[in-house]
mmCIF file of C-alpha atoms in Angstrom:
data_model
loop_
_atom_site.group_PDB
_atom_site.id
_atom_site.type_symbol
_atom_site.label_atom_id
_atom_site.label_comp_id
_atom_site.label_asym_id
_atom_site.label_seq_id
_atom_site.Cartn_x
_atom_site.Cartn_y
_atom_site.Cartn_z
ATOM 1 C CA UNK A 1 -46.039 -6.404 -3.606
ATOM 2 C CA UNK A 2 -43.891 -4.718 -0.557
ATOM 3 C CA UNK A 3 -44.928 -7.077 1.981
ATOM 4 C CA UNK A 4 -43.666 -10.273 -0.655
ATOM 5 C CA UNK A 5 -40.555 -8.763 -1.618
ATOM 6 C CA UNK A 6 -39.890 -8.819 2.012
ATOM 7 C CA UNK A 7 -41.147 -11.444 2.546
ATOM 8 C CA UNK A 8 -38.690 -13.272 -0.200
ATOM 9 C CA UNK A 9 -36.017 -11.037 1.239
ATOM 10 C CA UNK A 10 -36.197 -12.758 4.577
ATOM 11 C CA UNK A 11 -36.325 -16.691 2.904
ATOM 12 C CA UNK A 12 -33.085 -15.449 1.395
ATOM 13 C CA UNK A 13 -31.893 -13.612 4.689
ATOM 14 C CA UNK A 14 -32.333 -16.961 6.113
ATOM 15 C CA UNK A 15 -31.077 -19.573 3.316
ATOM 16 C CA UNK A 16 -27.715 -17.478 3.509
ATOM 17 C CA UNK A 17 -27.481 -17.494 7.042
ATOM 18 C CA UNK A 18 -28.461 -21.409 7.116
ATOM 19 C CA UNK A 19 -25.569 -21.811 4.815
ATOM 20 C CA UNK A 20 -23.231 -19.667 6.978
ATOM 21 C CA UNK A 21 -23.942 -21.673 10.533
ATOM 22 C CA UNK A 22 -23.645 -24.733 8.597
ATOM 23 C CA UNK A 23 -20.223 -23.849 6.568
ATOM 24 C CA UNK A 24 -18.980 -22.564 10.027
ATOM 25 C CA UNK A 25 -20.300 -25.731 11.925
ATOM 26 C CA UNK A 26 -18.520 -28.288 9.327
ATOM 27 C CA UNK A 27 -16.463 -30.588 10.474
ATOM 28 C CA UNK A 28 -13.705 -29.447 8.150
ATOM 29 C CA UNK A 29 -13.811 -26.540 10.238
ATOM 30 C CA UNK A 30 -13.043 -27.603 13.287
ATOM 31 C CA UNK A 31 -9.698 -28.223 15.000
ATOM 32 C CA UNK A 32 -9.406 -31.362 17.914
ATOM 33 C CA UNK A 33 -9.492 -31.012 21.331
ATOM 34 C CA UNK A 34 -5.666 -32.874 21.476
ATOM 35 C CA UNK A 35 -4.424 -29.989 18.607
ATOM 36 C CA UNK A 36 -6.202 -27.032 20.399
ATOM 37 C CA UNK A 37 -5.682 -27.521 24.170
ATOM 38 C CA UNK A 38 -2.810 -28.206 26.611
ATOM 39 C CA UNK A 39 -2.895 -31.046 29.125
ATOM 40 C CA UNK A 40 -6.096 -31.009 31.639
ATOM 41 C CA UNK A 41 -3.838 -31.145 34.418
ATOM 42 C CA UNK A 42 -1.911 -27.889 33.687
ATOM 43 C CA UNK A 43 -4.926 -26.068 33.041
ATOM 44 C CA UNK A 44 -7.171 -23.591 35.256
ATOM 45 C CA UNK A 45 -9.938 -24.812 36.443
ATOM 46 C CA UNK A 46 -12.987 -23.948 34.239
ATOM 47 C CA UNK A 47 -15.753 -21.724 35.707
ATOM 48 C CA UNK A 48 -19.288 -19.842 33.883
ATOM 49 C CA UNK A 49 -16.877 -17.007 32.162
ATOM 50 C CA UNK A 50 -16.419 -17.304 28.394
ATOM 51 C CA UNK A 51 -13.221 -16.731 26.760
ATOM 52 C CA UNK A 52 -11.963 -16.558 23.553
ATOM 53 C CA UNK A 53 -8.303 -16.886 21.665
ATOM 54 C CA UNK A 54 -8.300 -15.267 18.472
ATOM 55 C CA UNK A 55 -5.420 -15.886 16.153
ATOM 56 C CA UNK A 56 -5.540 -13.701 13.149
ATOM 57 C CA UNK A 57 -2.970 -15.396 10.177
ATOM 58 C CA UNK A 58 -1.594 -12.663 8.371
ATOM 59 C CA UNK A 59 1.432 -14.244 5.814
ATOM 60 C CA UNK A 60 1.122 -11.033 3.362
ATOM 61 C CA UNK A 61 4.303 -10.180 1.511
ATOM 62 C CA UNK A 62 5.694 -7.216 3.751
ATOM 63 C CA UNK A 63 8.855 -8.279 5.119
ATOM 64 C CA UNK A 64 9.888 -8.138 0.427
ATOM 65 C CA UNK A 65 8.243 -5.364 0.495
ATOM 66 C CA UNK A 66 9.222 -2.850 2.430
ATOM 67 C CA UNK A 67 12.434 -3.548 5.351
ATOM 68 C CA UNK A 68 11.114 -2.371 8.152
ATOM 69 C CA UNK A 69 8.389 -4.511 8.174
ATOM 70 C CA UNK A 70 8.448 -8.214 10.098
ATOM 71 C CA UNK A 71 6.641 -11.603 8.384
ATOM 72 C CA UNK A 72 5.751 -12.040 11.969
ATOM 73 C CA UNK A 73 2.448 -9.707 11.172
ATOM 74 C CA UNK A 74 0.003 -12.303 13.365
ATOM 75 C CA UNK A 75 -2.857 -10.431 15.964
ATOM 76 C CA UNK A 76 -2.732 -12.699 18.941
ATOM 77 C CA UNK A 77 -6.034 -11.254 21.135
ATOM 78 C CA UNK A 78 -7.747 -12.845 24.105
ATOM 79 C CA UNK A 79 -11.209 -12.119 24.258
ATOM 80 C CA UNK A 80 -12.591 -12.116 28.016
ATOM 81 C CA UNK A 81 -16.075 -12.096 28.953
ATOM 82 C CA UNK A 82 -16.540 -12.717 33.015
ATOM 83 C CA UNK A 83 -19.020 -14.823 34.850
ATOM 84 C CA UNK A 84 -20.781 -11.237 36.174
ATOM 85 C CA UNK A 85 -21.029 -9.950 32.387
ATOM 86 C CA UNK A 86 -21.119 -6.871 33.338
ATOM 87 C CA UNK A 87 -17.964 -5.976 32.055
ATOM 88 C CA UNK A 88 -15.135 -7.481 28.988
ATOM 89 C CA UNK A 89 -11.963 -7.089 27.838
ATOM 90 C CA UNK A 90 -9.929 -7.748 24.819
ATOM 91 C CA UNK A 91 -6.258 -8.323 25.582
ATOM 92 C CA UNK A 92 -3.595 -7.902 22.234
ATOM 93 C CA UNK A 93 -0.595 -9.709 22.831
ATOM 94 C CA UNK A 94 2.893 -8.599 21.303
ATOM 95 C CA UNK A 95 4.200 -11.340 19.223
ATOM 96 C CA UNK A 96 8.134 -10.314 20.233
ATOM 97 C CA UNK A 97 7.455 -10.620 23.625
ATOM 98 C CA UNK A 98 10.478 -12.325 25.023
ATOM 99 C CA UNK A 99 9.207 -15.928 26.692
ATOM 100 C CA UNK A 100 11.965 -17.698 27.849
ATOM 101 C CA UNK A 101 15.630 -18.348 26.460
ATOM 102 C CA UNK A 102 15.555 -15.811 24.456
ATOM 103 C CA UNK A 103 12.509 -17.331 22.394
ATOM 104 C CA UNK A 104 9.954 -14.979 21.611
ATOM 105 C CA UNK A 105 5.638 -15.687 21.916
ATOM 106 C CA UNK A 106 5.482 -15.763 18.099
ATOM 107 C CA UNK A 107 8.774 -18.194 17.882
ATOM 108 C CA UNK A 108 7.265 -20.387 20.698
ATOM 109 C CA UNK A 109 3.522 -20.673 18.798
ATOM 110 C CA UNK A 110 5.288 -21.574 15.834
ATOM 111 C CA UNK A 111 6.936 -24.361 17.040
ATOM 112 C CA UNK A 112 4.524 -25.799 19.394
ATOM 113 C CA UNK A 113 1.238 -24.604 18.119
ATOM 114 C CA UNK A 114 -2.068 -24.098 19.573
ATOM 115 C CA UNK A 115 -1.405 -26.273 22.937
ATOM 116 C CA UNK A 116 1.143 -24.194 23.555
ATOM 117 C CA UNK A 117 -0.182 -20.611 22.535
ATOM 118 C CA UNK A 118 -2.865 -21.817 24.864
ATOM 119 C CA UNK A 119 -0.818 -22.920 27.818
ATOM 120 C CA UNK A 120 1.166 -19.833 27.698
ATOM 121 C CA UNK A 121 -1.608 -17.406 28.058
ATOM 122 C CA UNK A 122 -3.558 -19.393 30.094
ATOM 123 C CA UNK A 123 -0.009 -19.416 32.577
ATOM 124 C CA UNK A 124 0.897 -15.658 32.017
ATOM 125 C CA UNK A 125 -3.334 -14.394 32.652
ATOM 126 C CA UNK A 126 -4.436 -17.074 34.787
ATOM 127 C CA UNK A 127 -7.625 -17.510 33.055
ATOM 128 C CA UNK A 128 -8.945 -20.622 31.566
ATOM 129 C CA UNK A 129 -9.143 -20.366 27.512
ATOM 130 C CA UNK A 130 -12.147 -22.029 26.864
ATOM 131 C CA UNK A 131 -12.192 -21.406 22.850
ATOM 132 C CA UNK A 132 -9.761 -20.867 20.190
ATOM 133 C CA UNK A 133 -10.172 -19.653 16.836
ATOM 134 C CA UNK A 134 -7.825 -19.170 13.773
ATOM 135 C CA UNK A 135 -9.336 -16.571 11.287
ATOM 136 C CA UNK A 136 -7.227 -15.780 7.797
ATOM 137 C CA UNK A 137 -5.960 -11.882 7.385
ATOM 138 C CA UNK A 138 -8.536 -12.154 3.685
ATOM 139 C CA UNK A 139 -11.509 -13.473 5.593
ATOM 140 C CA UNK A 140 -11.349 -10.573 8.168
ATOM 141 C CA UNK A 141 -10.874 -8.134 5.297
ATOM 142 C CA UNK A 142 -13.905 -9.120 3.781
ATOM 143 C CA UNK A 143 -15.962 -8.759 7.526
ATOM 144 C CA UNK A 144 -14.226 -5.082 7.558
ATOM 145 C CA UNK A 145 -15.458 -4.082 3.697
ATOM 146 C CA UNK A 146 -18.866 -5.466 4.918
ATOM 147 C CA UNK A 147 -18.806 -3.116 7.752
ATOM 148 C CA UNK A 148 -18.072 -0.180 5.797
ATOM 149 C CA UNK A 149 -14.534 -0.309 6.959
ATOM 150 C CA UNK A 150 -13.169 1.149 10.026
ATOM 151 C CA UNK A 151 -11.646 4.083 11.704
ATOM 152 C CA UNK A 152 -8.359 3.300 13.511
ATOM 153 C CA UNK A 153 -5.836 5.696 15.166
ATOM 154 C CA UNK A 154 -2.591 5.232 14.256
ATOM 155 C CA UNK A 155 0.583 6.961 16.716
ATOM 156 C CA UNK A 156 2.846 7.243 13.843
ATOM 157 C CA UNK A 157 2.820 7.481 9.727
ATOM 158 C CA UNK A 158 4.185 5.204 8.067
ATOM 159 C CA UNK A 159 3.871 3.449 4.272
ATOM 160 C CA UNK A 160 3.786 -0.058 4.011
ATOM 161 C CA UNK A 161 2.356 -2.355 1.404
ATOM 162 C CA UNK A 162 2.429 0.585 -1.284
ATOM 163 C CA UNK A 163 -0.124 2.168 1.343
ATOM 164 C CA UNK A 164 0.348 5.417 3.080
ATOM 165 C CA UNK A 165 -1.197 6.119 7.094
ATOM 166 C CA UNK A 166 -0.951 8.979 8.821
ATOM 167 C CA UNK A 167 -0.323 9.806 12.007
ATOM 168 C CA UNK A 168 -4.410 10.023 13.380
ATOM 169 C CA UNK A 169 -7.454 8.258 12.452
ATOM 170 C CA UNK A 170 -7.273 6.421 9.192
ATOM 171 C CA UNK A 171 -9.925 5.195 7.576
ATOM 172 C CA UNK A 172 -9.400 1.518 6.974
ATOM 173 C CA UNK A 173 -10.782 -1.572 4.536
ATOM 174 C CA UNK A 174 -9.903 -4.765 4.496
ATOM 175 C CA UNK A 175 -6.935 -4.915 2.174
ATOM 176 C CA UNK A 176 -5.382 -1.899 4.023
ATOM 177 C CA UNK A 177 -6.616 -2.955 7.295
ATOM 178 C CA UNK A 178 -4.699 -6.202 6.618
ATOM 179 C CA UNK A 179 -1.445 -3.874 5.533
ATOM 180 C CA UNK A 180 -1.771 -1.928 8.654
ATOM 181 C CA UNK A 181 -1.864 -4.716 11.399
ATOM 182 C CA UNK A 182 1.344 -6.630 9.313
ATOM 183 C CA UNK A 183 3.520 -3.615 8.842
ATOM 184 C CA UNK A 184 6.054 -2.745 11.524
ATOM 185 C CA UNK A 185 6.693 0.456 10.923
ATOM 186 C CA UNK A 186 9.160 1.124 13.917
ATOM 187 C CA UNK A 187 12.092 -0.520 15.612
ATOM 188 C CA UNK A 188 10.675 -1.233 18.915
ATOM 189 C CA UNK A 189 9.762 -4.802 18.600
ATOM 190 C CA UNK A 190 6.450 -4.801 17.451
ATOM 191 C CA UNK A 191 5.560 -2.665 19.946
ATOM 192 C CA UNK A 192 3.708 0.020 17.498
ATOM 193 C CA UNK A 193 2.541 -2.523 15.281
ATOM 194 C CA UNK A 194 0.643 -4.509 18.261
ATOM 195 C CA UNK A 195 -1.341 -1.257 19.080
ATOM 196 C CA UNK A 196 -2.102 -1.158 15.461
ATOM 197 C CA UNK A 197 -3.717 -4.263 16.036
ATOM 198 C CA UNK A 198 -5.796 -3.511 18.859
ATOM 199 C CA UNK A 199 -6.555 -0.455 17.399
ATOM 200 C CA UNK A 200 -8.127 -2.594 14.366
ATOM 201 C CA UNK A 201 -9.372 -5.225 17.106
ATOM 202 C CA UNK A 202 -11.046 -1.998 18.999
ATOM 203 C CA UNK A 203 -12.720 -0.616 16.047
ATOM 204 C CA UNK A 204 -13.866 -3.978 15.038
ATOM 205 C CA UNK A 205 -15.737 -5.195 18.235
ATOM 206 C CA UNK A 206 -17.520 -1.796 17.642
ATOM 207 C CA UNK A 207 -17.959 -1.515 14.380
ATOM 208 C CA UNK A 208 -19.626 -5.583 15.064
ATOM 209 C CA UNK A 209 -21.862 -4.166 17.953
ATOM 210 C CA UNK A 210 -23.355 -1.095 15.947
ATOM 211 C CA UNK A 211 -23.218 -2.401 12.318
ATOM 212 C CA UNK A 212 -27.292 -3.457 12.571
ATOM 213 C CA UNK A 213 -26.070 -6.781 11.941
ATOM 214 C CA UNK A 214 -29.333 -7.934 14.451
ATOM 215 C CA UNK A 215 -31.701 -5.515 12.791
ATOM 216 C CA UNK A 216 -30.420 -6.536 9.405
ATOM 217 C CA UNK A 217 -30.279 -10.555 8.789
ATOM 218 C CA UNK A 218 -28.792 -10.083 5.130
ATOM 219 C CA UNK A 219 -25.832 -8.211 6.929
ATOM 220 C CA UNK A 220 -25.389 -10.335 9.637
ATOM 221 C CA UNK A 221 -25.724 -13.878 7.565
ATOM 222 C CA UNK A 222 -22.813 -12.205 5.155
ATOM 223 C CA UNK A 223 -20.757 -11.457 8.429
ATOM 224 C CA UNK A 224 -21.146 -14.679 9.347
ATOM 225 C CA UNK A 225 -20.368 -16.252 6.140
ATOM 226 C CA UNK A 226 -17.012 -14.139 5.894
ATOM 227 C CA UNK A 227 -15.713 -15.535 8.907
ATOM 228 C CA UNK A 228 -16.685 -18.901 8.172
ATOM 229 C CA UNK A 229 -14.849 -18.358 4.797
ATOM 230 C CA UNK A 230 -11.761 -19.066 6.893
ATOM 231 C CA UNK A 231 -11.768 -19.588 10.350
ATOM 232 C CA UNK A 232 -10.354 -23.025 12.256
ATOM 233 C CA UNK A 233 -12.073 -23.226 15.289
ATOM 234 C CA UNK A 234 -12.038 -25.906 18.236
ATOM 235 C CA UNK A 235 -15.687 -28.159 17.886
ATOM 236 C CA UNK A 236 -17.197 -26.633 21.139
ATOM 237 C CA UNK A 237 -16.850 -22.938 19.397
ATOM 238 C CA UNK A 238 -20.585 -23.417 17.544
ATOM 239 C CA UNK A 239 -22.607 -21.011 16.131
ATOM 240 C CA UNK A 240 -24.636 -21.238 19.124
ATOM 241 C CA UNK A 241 -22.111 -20.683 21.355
ATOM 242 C CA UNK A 242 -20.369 -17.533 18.911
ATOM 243 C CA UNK A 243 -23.698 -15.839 19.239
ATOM 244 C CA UNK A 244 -24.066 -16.560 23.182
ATOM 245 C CA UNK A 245 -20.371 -14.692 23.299
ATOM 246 C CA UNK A 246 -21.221 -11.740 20.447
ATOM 247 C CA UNK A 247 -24.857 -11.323 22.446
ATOM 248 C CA UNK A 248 -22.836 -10.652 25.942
ATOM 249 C CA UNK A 249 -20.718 -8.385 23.802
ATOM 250 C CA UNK A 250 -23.628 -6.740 22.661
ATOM 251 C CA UNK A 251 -25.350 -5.440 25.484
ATOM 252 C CA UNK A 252 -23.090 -4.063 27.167
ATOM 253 C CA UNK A 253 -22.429 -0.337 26.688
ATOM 254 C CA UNK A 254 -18.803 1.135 25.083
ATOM 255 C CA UNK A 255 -17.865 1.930 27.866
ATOM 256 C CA UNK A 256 -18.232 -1.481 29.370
ATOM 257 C CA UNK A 257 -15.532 -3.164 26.798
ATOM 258 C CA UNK A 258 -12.537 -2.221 27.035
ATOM 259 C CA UNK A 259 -9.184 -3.191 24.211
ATOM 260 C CA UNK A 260 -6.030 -3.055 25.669
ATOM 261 C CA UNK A 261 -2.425 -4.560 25.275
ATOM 262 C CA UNK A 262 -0.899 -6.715 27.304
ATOM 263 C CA UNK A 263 1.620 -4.154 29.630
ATOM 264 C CA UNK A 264 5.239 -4.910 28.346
ATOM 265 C CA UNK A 265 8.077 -3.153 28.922
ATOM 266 C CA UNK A 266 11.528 -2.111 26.203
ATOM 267 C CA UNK A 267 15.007 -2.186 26.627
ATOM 268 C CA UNK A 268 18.079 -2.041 23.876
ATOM 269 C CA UNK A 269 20.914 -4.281 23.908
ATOM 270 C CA UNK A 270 24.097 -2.825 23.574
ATOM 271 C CA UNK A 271 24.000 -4.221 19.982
ATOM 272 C CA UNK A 272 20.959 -2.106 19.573
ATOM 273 C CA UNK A 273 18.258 -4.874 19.080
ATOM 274 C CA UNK A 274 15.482 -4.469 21.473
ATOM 275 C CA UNK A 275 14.135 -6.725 23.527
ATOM 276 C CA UNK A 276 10.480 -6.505 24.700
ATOM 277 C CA UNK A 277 9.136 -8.275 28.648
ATOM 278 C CA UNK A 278 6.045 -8.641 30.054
ATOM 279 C CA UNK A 279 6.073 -5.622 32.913
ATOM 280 C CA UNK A 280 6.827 -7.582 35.818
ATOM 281 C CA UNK A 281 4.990 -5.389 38.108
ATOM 282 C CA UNK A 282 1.429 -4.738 35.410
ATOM 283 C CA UNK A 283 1.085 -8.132 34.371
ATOM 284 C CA UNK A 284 0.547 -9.716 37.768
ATOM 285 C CA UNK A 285 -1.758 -7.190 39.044
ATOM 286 C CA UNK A 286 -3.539 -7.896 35.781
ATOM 287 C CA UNK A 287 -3.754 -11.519 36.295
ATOM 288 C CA UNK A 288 -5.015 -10.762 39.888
ATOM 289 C CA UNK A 289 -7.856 -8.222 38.470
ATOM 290 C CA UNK A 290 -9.253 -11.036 36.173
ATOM 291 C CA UNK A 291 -9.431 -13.762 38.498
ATOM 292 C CA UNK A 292 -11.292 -11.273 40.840
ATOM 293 C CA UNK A 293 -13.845 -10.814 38.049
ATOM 294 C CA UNK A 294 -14.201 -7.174 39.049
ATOM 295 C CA UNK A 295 -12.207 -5.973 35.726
ATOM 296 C CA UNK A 296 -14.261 -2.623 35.050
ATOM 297 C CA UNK A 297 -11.467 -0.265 37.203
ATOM 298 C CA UNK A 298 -8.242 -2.229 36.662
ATOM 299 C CA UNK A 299 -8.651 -2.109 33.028
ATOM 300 C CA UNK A 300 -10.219 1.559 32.528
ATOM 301 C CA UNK A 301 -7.009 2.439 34.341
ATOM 302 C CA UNK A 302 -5.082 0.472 31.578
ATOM 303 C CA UNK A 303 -7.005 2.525 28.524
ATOM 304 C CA UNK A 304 -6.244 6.001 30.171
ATOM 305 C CA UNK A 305 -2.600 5.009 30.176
ATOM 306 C CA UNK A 306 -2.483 4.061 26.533
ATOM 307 C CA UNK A 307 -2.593 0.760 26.652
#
């Protein structure tokens, strides 16, 4: 009687994750090449790394909520796996990061959409984006909850969404996880709510690479049919290829992955509004370090200086 329960276990196991690859896979899913990507010719040149945009859509209700807390609650990440693959990085990227003209990243994506996200990241890292996906804030909760949650240090407490954080780890689900990458709990430009996001995008790569989801096909065929729930993806971003990038993820050791922000640098107007820059010394020596493809000291260096 064990051995068929199992045994039915695993038909299930592998109906649900059947119906997850295909749901994922669907058409309906997927966004075209002309809506995703900038012009070839402005592009860099492609080579055998794998790279990922990950747009996380978080419209909530925070900025009614509670003042001090901006609509503009979006996690823009970069997820960077090199050609050597002995080594990645996950890059967060401050939404109020001053572009040009006094436009902001999050203004500029808004207007111009995914050609343009992608054409400014590829310009200001240097790296080729090669995929692009755009989960919903709900969908990502439910991955979290099927995790078990996560633990996520936060610099400063704060109460937003009728939730309360402390200053320390929190222990996160996916309705509060969703509360605590929105809220901006300080006036510094997003600046403390983007490493509340890649705090949440740090926890999450681990919590994805030690939740047994290989080990345990109902887990992992639920994981996958959460972020198929609702994810827009471009057509080359299969199943196939999700689980080539997860797999590289996956064998490498903590140590080896490392979550940062994208260096920026503050400064207050006289009006008091501050205004946030990419560091104009950091981020070229960062674009530098990934087209070198030797990434393991530049951005260990990055993490010990709380990035």
């Amino acid at each position: 009687m064990a051995k068929l329960t199992k045994m039915v276990s695993a038909i299930g196991s592998l109906k649900d994750l059947n119906a997850a690859r295909a749901e994922f896979d669907d058409a309906s899913k997927t966004i075209p090449a002309e809506a995703a990507f900038p012009p070839a010719d402005i592009r860099p040149a492609a080579d055998d790394s794998r790279t990922l945009m990950l747009r996380v859509t978080n419209p909530g209700n925070l900025a009614e909520a509670t003042p001090q807390s901006s609509s503009q609650g979006d996690t823009f990440a970069v997820i960077h796996v090199p050609t050597a693959g002995d080594f990645a990085t996950a890059l967060v990227l401050n939404p109020s990061t001053q572009i040009e003209a006094g436009q902001t990243f999050a203004t500029i994506a808004d207007e111009g959409g995914w050609p343009v996200v992608v054409a400014m990241v590829e310009e200001f890292l240097g790296i080729r984006i090669d995929h692009i996906a755009q989960l919903e804030s709900d969908a990502l909760g439910q991955v979290i909850d099927e995790l078990d949650g996560l633990q996520v240090y936060s610099r400063a407490a704060f109460s937003a969404g009728g939730t309360d954080f402390v200053e320390g780890t929190n222990n996160l689900d996916g309705a509060t996880s969703s509360v605590f990458t929105a809220a901006d709990p300080v006036d510094d430009a997003g600046q403390t709510r983007t490493r509340n996001q890649r705090a949440v995008v740090r926890a999450l790569v681990q919590g994805l690479k030690s939740g047994g989801l290989v080990n345990d096909p109902n887990k992992g065929a639920a994981v996958l049919g959460h972020f198929a729930s609702g994810i827009q993806h471009n057509a080359e971003l299969t199943t196939g290829e999700l689980v080539k990038i997860a797999n590289s993820l996956r064998t490498l050791q903590t140590d080896d992955i490392a979550v940062v922000t994208v260096p920026t640098r503050s400064r207050r107007e006289e009006d008091g509004t501050v205004i946030i820059d990419f560091d104009p010394e950091a981020v070229p020596a960062l674009k530098n370090t990934l087209a070198s493809n030797d990434l393991a000291d530049f951005f260990r260096y990055l993490v010990s200086l709380g990035y």
